[in-house]
Amino acid sequence: MEIRSSARKHGITDADIRHAIRHPRVYREVERDGDPQILIIGPAQDGRFLEIVVVPAADPTRVIHADNLRPKWYDLI
């Protein structure tokens, strides 16, 4: 899966992004600006939860967002 520069904006490493994708706790379709995307919540290598957004929803090939899990998503885990 291609990791776009926008996914590195918050300092999450490629290794942590890949780890979270391989070990999802949540895998859910969400909509942003009318576009379906996939939200993945999974652990970084050190165990902290990350939020990862991949597109396109039908066949995810690109990571466009990665950050530490924000409170708005806590109810999903």
PDB file of C-alpha atoms in Angstrom:
ATOM      1  CA  MET A   1       0.000   0.000   0.000  1.00  0.00           C
ATOM      2  CA  GLU A   2       1.352   3.422  -0.957  1.00  0.00           C
ATOM      3  CA  ILE A   3       1.847   5.828   1.946  1.00  0.00           C
ATOM      4  CA  ARG A   4       1.265   9.395   0.747  1.00  0.00           C
ATOM      5  CA  SER A   5       3.157  12.373   2.165  1.00  0.00           C
ATOM      6  CA  SER A   6      -0.079  13.612   3.778  1.00  0.00           C
ATOM      7  CA  ALA A   7      -0.023  10.500   5.986  1.00  0.00           C
ATOM      8  CA  ARG A   8       3.374  11.540   7.373  1.00  0.00           C
ATOM      9  CA  LYS A   9       2.182  15.025   8.372  1.00  0.00           C
ATOM     10  CA  HIS A  10       1.792  14.099  12.068  1.00  0.00           C
ATOM     11  CA  GLY A  11       5.117  12.265  12.391  1.00  0.00           C
ATOM     12  CA  ILE A  12       3.801   8.700  12.335  1.00  0.00           C
ATOM     13  CA  THR A  13       6.426   6.385  10.843  1.00  0.00           C
ATOM     14  CA  ASP A  14       5.793   4.129   7.870  1.00  0.00           C
ATOM     15  CA  ALA A  15       6.564   1.116  10.065  1.00  0.00           C
ATOM     16  CA  ASP A  16       3.904   2.153  12.593  1.00  0.00           C
ATOM     17  CA  ILE A  17       1.381   2.829   9.817  1.00  0.00           C
ATOM     18  CA  ARG A  18       1.950  -0.624   8.340  1.00  0.00           C
ATOM     19  CA  HIS A  19       1.753  -2.253  11.773  1.00  0.00           C
ATOM     20  CA  ALA A  20      -1.615  -0.603  12.491  1.00  0.00           C
ATOM     21  CA  ILE A  21      -2.952  -1.696   9.097  1.00  0.00           C
ATOM     22  CA  ARG A  22      -1.824  -5.293   9.676  1.00  0.00           C
ATOM     23  CA  HIS A  23      -3.431  -5.399  13.140  1.00  0.00           C
ATOM     24  CA  PRO A  24      -6.717  -3.483  12.848  1.00  0.00           C
ATOM     25  CA  ARG A  25      -8.951  -3.143  15.880  1.00  0.00           C
ATOM     26  CA  VAL A  26     -11.492  -1.184  13.806  1.00  0.00           C
ATOM     27  CA  TYR A  27     -11.999  -1.295  10.017  1.00  0.00           C
ATOM     28  CA  ARG A  28     -14.879   0.930   9.034  1.00  0.00           C
ATOM     29  CA  GLU A  29     -16.133   2.881   6.047  1.00  0.00           C
ATOM     30  CA  VAL A  30     -16.569   6.596   6.751  1.00  0.00           C
ATOM     31  CA  GLU A  31     -17.569   9.458   4.495  1.00  0.00           C
ATOM     32  CA  ARG A  32     -15.690  12.727   4.127  1.00  0.00           C
ATOM     33  CA  ASP A  33     -16.839  15.441   1.738  1.00  0.00           C
ATOM     34  CA  GLY A  34     -19.058  12.873   0.027  1.00  0.00           C
ATOM     35  CA  ASP A  35     -16.201  10.442  -0.600  1.00  0.00           C
ATOM     36  CA  PRO A  36     -16.203   7.017   1.076  1.00  0.00           C
ATOM     37  CA  GLN A  37     -12.946   6.204   2.844  1.00  0.00           C
ATOM     38  CA  ILE A  38     -11.767   3.448   5.153  1.00  0.00           C
ATOM     39  CA  LEU A  39     -10.872   4.295   8.747  1.00  0.00           C
ATOM     40  CA  ILE A  40      -8.524   1.822  10.398  1.00  0.00           C
ATOM     41  CA  ILE A  41      -7.777   2.011  14.106  1.00  0.00           C
ATOM     42  CA  GLY A  42      -4.871  -0.155  15.099  1.00  0.00           C
ATOM     43  CA  PRO A  43      -1.807  -0.217  17.314  1.00  0.00           C
ATOM     44  CA  ALA A  44       1.566   1.302  16.531  1.00  0.00           C
ATOM     45  CA  GLN A  45       4.539  -0.901  17.341  1.00  0.00           C
ATOM     46  CA  ASP A  46       4.659   0.583  20.859  1.00  0.00           C
ATOM     47  CA  GLY A  47       0.967  -0.192  21.484  1.00  0.00           C
ATOM     48  CA  ARG A  48      -0.563   3.298  21.216  1.00  0.00           C
ATOM     49  CA  PHE A  49      -3.602   3.434  18.977  1.00  0.00           C
ATOM     50  CA  LEU A  50      -3.418   5.144  15.595  1.00  0.00           C
ATOM     51  CA  GLU A  51      -6.110   6.323  13.211  1.00  0.00           C
ATOM     52  CA  ILE A  52      -5.317   5.528   9.597  1.00  0.00           C
ATOM     53  CA  VAL A  53      -7.379   6.567   6.561  1.00  0.00           C
ATOM     54  CA  VAL A  54      -7.026   4.650   3.304  1.00  0.00           C
ATOM     55  CA  VAL A  55      -8.626   5.192  -0.107  1.00  0.00           C
ATOM     56  CA  PRO A  56     -10.399   4.342  -2.276  1.00  0.00           C
ATOM     57  CA  ALA A  57     -12.900   2.547  -0.077  1.00  0.00           C
ATOM     58  CA  ALA A  58     -13.711  -0.132  -2.668  1.00  0.00           C
ATOM     59  CA  ASP A  59     -10.081  -1.219  -3.088  1.00  0.00           C
ATOM     60  CA  PRO A  60      -7.764   0.607  -0.660  1.00  0.00           C
ATOM     61  CA  THR A  61      -4.340   1.271  -2.171  1.00  0.00           C
ATOM     62  CA  ARG A  62      -3.265   4.598  -0.628  1.00  0.00           C
ATOM     63  CA  VAL A  63      -2.797   5.785   2.953  1.00  0.00           C
ATOM     64  CA  ILE A  64      -3.737   9.467   3.090  1.00  0.00           C
ATOM     65  CA  HIS A  65      -3.887  10.104   6.867  1.00  0.00           C
ATOM     66  CA  ALA A  66      -2.170   8.764   9.969  1.00  0.00           C
ATOM     67  CA  ASP A  67      -2.247  10.224  13.471  1.00  0.00           C
ATOM     68  CA  ASN A  68      -2.506   9.247  17.095  1.00  0.00           C
ATOM     69  CA  LEU A  69      -6.074   8.247  17.860  1.00  0.00           C
ATOM     70  CA  ARG A  70      -8.201  11.313  18.645  1.00  0.00           C
ATOM     71  CA  PRO A  71     -11.011  11.369  21.227  1.00  0.00           C
ATOM     72  CA  LYS A  72     -13.682  11.630  18.511  1.00  0.00           C
ATOM     73  CA  TRP A  73     -12.978   7.966  17.636  1.00  0.00           C
ATOM     74  CA  TYR A  74     -12.647   6.552  21.183  1.00  0.00           C
ATOM     75  CA  ASP A  75     -16.193   5.167  21.169  1.00  0.00           C
ATOM     76  CA  LEU A  76     -15.233   2.819  18.313  1.00  0.00           C
ATOM     77  CA  ILE A  77     -12.728   0.830  20.370  1.00  0.00           C
TER      78      ILE A  77
END
